[in-house]
PDB file of C-alpha atoms in Angstrom:
ATOM      1  CA  LYS G   1     159.238 -12.479 111.119  1.00  0.00           C
ATOM      2  CA  ARG G   2     162.981 -12.192 110.595  1.00  0.00           C
ATOM      3  CA  GLN G   3     164.193  -9.941 107.847  1.00  0.00           C
ATOM      4  CA  SER G   4     167.043 -10.974 105.621  1.00  0.00           C
ATOM      5  CA  ILE G   5     169.871  -8.641 104.815  1.00  0.00           C
ATOM      6  CA  ALA G   6     170.564  -7.585 101.251  1.00  0.00           C
ATOM      7  CA  PRO G   7     173.100  -9.782  99.435  1.00  0.00           C
ATOM      8  CA  SER G   8     175.478  -6.835  99.079  1.00  0.00           C
ATOM      9  CA  ALA G   9     175.523  -6.469 102.859  1.00  0.00           C
ATOM     10  CA  ASP G  10     176.413 -10.099 103.626  1.00  0.00           C
ATOM     11  CA  ASP G  11     180.178  -9.702 103.707  1.00  0.00           C
ATOM     12  CA  ALA G  12     180.001  -6.364 105.489  1.00  0.00           C
ATOM     13  CA  THR G  13     177.656  -7.741 108.154  1.00  0.00           C
ATOM     14  CA  TRP G  14     179.815 -10.780 108.811  1.00  0.00           C
ATOM     15  CA  SER G  15     183.030  -8.764 108.812  1.00  0.00           C
ATOM     16  CA  ALA G  16     181.536  -6.273 111.248  1.00  0.00           C
ATOM     17  CA  LEU G  17     180.463  -9.050 113.618  1.00  0.00           C
ATOM     18  CA  CYS G  18     183.891 -10.661 113.585  1.00  0.00           C
ATOM     19  CA  ALA G  19     185.865  -7.425 113.660  1.00  0.00           C
ATOM     20  CA  SER G  20     184.059  -6.242 116.741  1.00  0.00           C
ATOM     21  CA  ALA G  21     184.166  -9.592 118.510  1.00  0.00           C
ATOM     22  CA  ALA G  22     187.423  -9.192 120.347  1.00  0.00           C
ATOM     23  CA  PRO G  23     187.313  -6.722 123.212  1.00  0.00           C
ATOM     24  CA  ALA G  24     190.322  -4.469 123.729  1.00  0.00           C
ATOM     25  CA  ALA G  25     190.485  -5.947 127.216  1.00  0.00           C
ATOM     26  CA  ALA G  26     188.682  -8.716 129.004  1.00  0.00           C
ATOM     27  CA  PRO G  27     185.222  -7.700 130.219  1.00  0.00           C
ATOM     28  CA  ASN G  28     185.247  -6.274 133.717  1.00  0.00           C
ATOM     29  CA  LEU G  29     182.153  -7.814 135.269  1.00  0.00           C
ATOM     30  CA  HIS G  30     182.093  -5.764 138.497  1.00  0.00           C
ATOM     31  CA  ILE G  31     181.582  -8.878 140.571  1.00  0.00           C
ATOM     32  CA  SER G  32     182.042  -7.012 143.848  1.00  0.00           C
ATOM     33  CA  SER G  33     178.937  -4.902 143.213  1.00  0.00           C
ATOM     34  CA  GLY G  34     176.934  -7.843 141.901  1.00  0.00           C
ATOM     35  CA  HIS G  35     176.219  -5.975 138.663  1.00  0.00           C
ATOM     36  CA  LEU G  36     177.173  -6.646 135.088  1.00  0.00           C
ATOM     37  CA  PHE G  37     177.543  -2.945 134.320  1.00  0.00           C
ATOM     38  CA  ALA G  38     179.561  -0.327 136.171  1.00  0.00           C
ATOM     39  CA  MET G  39     177.365   2.463 137.474  1.00  0.00           C
ATOM     40  CA  ASP G  40     180.075   4.590 139.130  1.00  0.00           C
ATOM     41  CA  SER G  41     180.023   7.154 136.327  1.00  0.00           C
ATOM     42  CA  PRO G  42     178.702   7.592 132.792  1.00  0.00           C
ATOM     43  CA  ASP G  43     182.151   6.756 131.374  1.00  0.00           C
ATOM     44  CA  ALA G  44     182.400   3.591 133.470  1.00  0.00           C
ATOM     45  CA  PHE G  45     178.922   2.543 132.337  1.00  0.00           C
ATOM     46  CA  TRP G  46     179.715   3.054 128.633  1.00  0.00           C
ATOM     47  CA  GLN G  47     183.026   1.233 128.984  1.00  0.00           C
ATOM     48  CA  SER G  48     181.364  -1.735 130.688  1.00  0.00           C
ATOM     49  CA  LEU G  49     178.578  -1.736 128.095  1.00  0.00           C
ATOM     50  CA  ALA G  50     181.083  -1.835 125.217  1.00  0.00           C
ATOM     51  CA  SER G  51     183.138  -4.551 126.898  1.00  0.00           C
ATOM     52  CA  THR G  52     180.085  -6.704 127.581  1.00  0.00           C
ATOM     53  CA  ALA G  53     178.793  -6.250 124.018  1.00  0.00           C
ATOM     54  CA  ALA G  54     182.154  -7.416 122.652  1.00  0.00           C
ATOM     55  CA  ALA G  55     182.030 -10.451 124.945  1.00  0.00           C
ATOM     56  CA  VAL G  56     178.541 -11.318 123.650  1.00  0.00           C
ATOM     57  CA  ARG G  57     179.736 -11.155 120.049  1.00  0.00           C
ATOM     58  CA  SER G  58     182.625 -13.457 120.960  1.00  0.00           C
ATOM     59  CA  LEU G  59     180.138 -15.818 122.592  1.00  0.00           C
ATOM     60  CA  TYR G  60     178.172 -15.988 119.339  1.00  0.00           C
ATOM     61  CA  LEU G  61     181.337 -16.789 117.424  1.00  0.00           C
ATOM     62  CA  VAL G  62     182.194 -19.605 119.855  1.00  0.00           C
ATOM     63  CA  GLY G  63     178.726 -21.058 119.261  1.00  0.00           C
ATOM     64  CA  LEU G  64     179.068 -20.651 115.517  1.00  0.00           C
ATOM     65  CA  GLY G  65     182.340 -22.572 115.673  1.00  0.00           C
ATOM     66  CA  ALA G  66     180.485 -25.415 117.394  1.00  0.00           C
ATOM     67  CA  GLU G  67     177.710 -25.431 114.790  1.00  0.00           C
ATOM     68  CA  LEU G  68     180.241 -25.485 111.938  1.00  0.00           C
ATOM     69  CA  ALA G  69     182.298 -28.295 113.560  1.00  0.00           C
ATOM     70  CA  TYR G  70     185.375 -26.062 113.784  1.00  0.00           C
ATOM     71  CA  TRP G  71     185.982 -27.058 117.393  1.00  0.00           C
ATOM     72  CA  ASN G  72     185.941 -30.756 116.488  1.00  0.00           C
ATOM     73  CA  VAL G  73     188.910 -30.159 114.194  1.00  0.00           C
ATOM     74  CA  LEU G  74     190.734 -27.589 116.334  1.00  0.00           C
ATOM     75  CA  CYS G  75     190.420 -29.581 119.580  1.00  0.00           C
ATOM     76  CA  ASP G  76     191.451 -33.043 118.440  1.00  0.00           C
ATOM     77  CA  ASP G  77     193.971 -34.528 120.886  1.00  0.00           C
ATOM     78  CA  THR G  78     196.449 -34.830 118.035  1.00  0.00           C
ATOM     79  CA  ALA G  79     195.584 -31.384 116.681  1.00  0.00           C
ATOM     80  CA  ALA G  80     198.496 -29.364 115.433  1.00  0.00           C
ATOM     81  CA  PRO G  81     198.043 -25.757 114.348  1.00  0.00           C
ATOM     82  CA  ILE G  82     196.482 -25.571 110.873  1.00  0.00           C
ATOM     83  CA  PRO G  83     195.856 -22.749 108.401  1.00  0.00           C
ATOM     84  CA  SER G  84     192.304 -21.423 108.219  1.00  0.00           C
ATOM     85  CA  SER G  85     192.134 -22.665 104.607  1.00  0.00           C
ATOM     86  CA  LYS G  86     192.621 -26.249 105.816  1.00  0.00           C
ATOM     87  CA  LEU G  87     189.994 -25.771 108.527  1.00  0.00           C
ATOM     88  CA  ALA G  88     187.606 -24.505 105.844  1.00  0.00           C
ATOM     89  CA  LYS G  89     188.306 -27.522 103.654  1.00  0.00           C
ATOM     90  CA  LEU G  90     187.911 -30.042 106.492  1.00  0.00           C
ATOM     91  CA  THR G  91     184.564 -28.537 107.518  1.00  0.00           C
ATOM     92  CA  ASP G  92     183.292 -27.751 104.011  1.00  0.00           C
ATOM     93  CA  CYS G  93     183.117 -24.030 104.747  1.00  0.00           C
ATOM     94  CA  ALA G  94     184.097 -20.913 102.815  1.00  0.00           C
ATOM     95  CA  LYS G  95     187.773 -19.944 103.113  1.00  0.00           C
ATOM     96  CA  LEU G  96     187.341 -16.203 103.680  1.00  0.00           C
ATOM     97  CA  ALA G  97     184.625 -16.551 106.323  1.00  0.00           C
ATOM     98  CA  THR G  98     186.696 -19.210 108.109  1.00  0.00           C
ATOM     99  CA  GLN G  99     189.783 -17.002 108.018  1.00  0.00           C
ATOM    100  CA  ILE G 100     187.869 -14.064 109.505  1.00  0.00           C
ATOM    101  CA  TRP G 101     186.392 -16.335 112.199  1.00  0.00           C
ATOM    102  CA  CYS G 102     189.851 -17.673 113.113  1.00  0.00           C
ATOM    103  CA  GLU G 103     191.307 -14.170 113.339  1.00  0.00           C
ATOM    104  CA  ALA G 104     188.441 -13.007 115.566  1.00  0.00           C
ATOM    105  CA  MET G 105     188.741 -16.038 117.856  1.00  0.00           C
ATOM    106  CA  ALA G 106     192.518 -15.585 118.096  1.00  0.00           C
ATOM    107  CA  ALA G 107     192.053 -11.897 118.928  1.00  0.00           C
ATOM    108  CA  ALA G 108     189.554 -12.871 121.643  1.00  0.00           C
ATOM    109  CA  GLY G 109     192.072 -15.373 123.050  1.00  0.00           C
ATOM    110  CA  VAL G 110     189.958 -18.458 122.305  1.00  0.00           C
ATOM    111  CA  LEU G 111     192.363 -19.760 119.647  1.00  0.00           C
ATOM    112  CA  GLU G 112     196.132 -19.927 119.669  1.00  0.00           C
ATOM    113  CA  CYS G 113     197.730 -18.485 116.546  1.00  0.00           C
ATOM    114  CA  GLU G 114     201.186 -19.209 115.141  1.00  0.00           C
ATOM    115  CA  GLY G 115     202.683 -17.206 112.300  1.00  0.00           C
ATOM    116  CA  ALA G 116     201.523 -14.034 110.573  1.00  0.00           C
ATOM    117  CA  ASN G 117     201.196 -12.290 107.219  1.00  0.00           C
ATOM    118  CA  GLY G 118     198.877 -14.821 105.630  1.00  0.00           C
ATOM    119  CA  MET G 119     200.799 -17.774 107.073  1.00  0.00           C
ATOM    120  CA  SER G 120     198.811 -18.021 110.320  1.00  0.00           C
ATOM    121  CA  ARG G 121     197.962 -21.425 111.768  1.00  0.00           C
ATOM    122  CA  TYR G 122     195.393 -21.997 114.497  1.00  0.00           C
ATOM    123  CA  VAL G 123     194.639 -24.508 117.246  1.00  0.00           C
ATOM    124  CA  ALA G 124     192.512 -24.509 120.393  1.00  0.00           C
ATOM    125  CA  PRO G 125     194.450 -24.090 123.643  1.00  0.00           C
ATOM    126  CA  LYS G 126     195.098 -27.496 125.221  1.00  0.00           C
ATOM    127  CA  LEU G 127     193.483 -26.572 128.539  1.00  0.00           C
ATOM    128  CA  ALA G 128     190.255 -25.462 126.815  1.00  0.00           C
ATOM    129  CA  ARG G 129     189.868 -28.380 124.414  1.00  0.00           C
ATOM    130  CA  THR G 130     187.732 -30.549 126.693  1.00  0.00           C
ATOM    131  CA  ALA G 131     185.184 -27.748 127.081  1.00  0.00           C
ATOM    132  CA  LEU G 132     185.259 -26.690 123.420  1.00  0.00           C
ATOM    133  CA  MET G 133     184.729 -30.283 122.256  1.00  0.00           C
ATOM    134  CA  LYS G 134     181.316 -30.373 123.974  1.00  0.00           C
ATOM    135  CA  THR G 135     179.574 -29.223 120.816  1.00  0.00           C
ATOM    136  CA  GLU G 136     175.982 -29.701 121.948  1.00  0.00           C
ATOM    137  CA  THR G 137     176.624 -27.877 125.216  1.00  0.00           C
ATOM    138  CA  LEU G 138     178.310 -24.994 123.383  1.00  0.00           C
ATOM    139  CA  ILE G 139     175.457 -24.729 120.901  1.00  0.00           C
ATOM    140  CA  ALA G 140     172.905 -24.623 123.713  1.00  0.00           C
ATOM    141  CA  SER G 141     174.951 -22.223 125.845  1.00  0.00           C
ATOM    142  CA  CYS G 142     175.739 -19.822 123.022  1.00  0.00           C
ATOM    143  CA  ASP G 143     172.182 -20.026 121.588  1.00  0.00           C
ATOM    144  CA  LEU G 144     172.370 -18.454 118.151  1.00  0.00           C
ATOM    145  CA  SER G 145     168.731 -19.233 117.362  1.00  0.00           C
ATOM    146  CA  HIS G 146     167.574 -15.682 118.052  1.00  0.00           C
ATOM    147  CA  LEU G 147     170.160 -13.913 115.883  1.00  0.00           C
ATOM    148  CA  GLU G 148     168.386 -11.930 113.202  1.00  0.00           C
ATOM    149  CA  HIS G 149     170.828 -12.815 110.419  1.00  0.00           C
ATOM    150  CA  ARG G 150     171.795 -16.330 111.554  1.00  0.00           C
ATOM    151  CA  SER G 151     170.647 -18.024 108.350  1.00  0.00           C
ATOM    152  CA  LYS G 152     172.644 -15.545 106.242  1.00  0.00           C
ATOM    153  CA  LEU G 153     175.745 -16.129 108.359  1.00  0.00           C
ATOM    154  CA  MET G 154     175.427 -19.876 107.905  1.00  0.00           C
ATOM    155  CA  GLU G 155     174.944 -19.380 104.161  1.00  0.00           C
ATOM    156  CA  ILE G 156     178.081 -17.228 103.997  1.00  0.00           C
ATOM    157  CA  PHE G 157     180.073 -19.940 105.742  1.00  0.00           C
ATOM    158  CA  HIS G 158     178.805 -22.752 103.601  1.00  0.00           C
ATOM    159  CA  HIS G 159     178.690 -21.037 100.213  1.00  0.00           C
ATOM    160  CA  GLY G 160     180.916 -17.982 100.551  1.00  0.00           C
TER     161      GLY G 160
END
């Protein structure tokens, strides 16, 4: 049975997930060796483990964006960059959670961001829009169903 997190931990849990979502660099998947993790040295292993873990967290956030209909708004053919507050309003989601999600997706390179200092506006990159608009495929591919705190995350987005 899944355990729920304490209400006081909700914001901290969500912030931690988003804050750690963007890897410092793109994951190095060691394709030449056929392995996901580098085994050349302990340092290489830990670096590849951290990079892969960050990529997985970003994957979850991409799927969450599909479930919350963020991609439908951010990928519209006529989409212009919008503030996270407008995205929250259009999708009936909490402003702060939406802002944190947008920042994490921009840091991961999945969203384009214009502006700064509270004036940021976001839009999906034009070349990625066709893929990001496939909501059902994203939801299935990013499978959030096994996340321990999924229901709490959805509650945070919908009710703050």
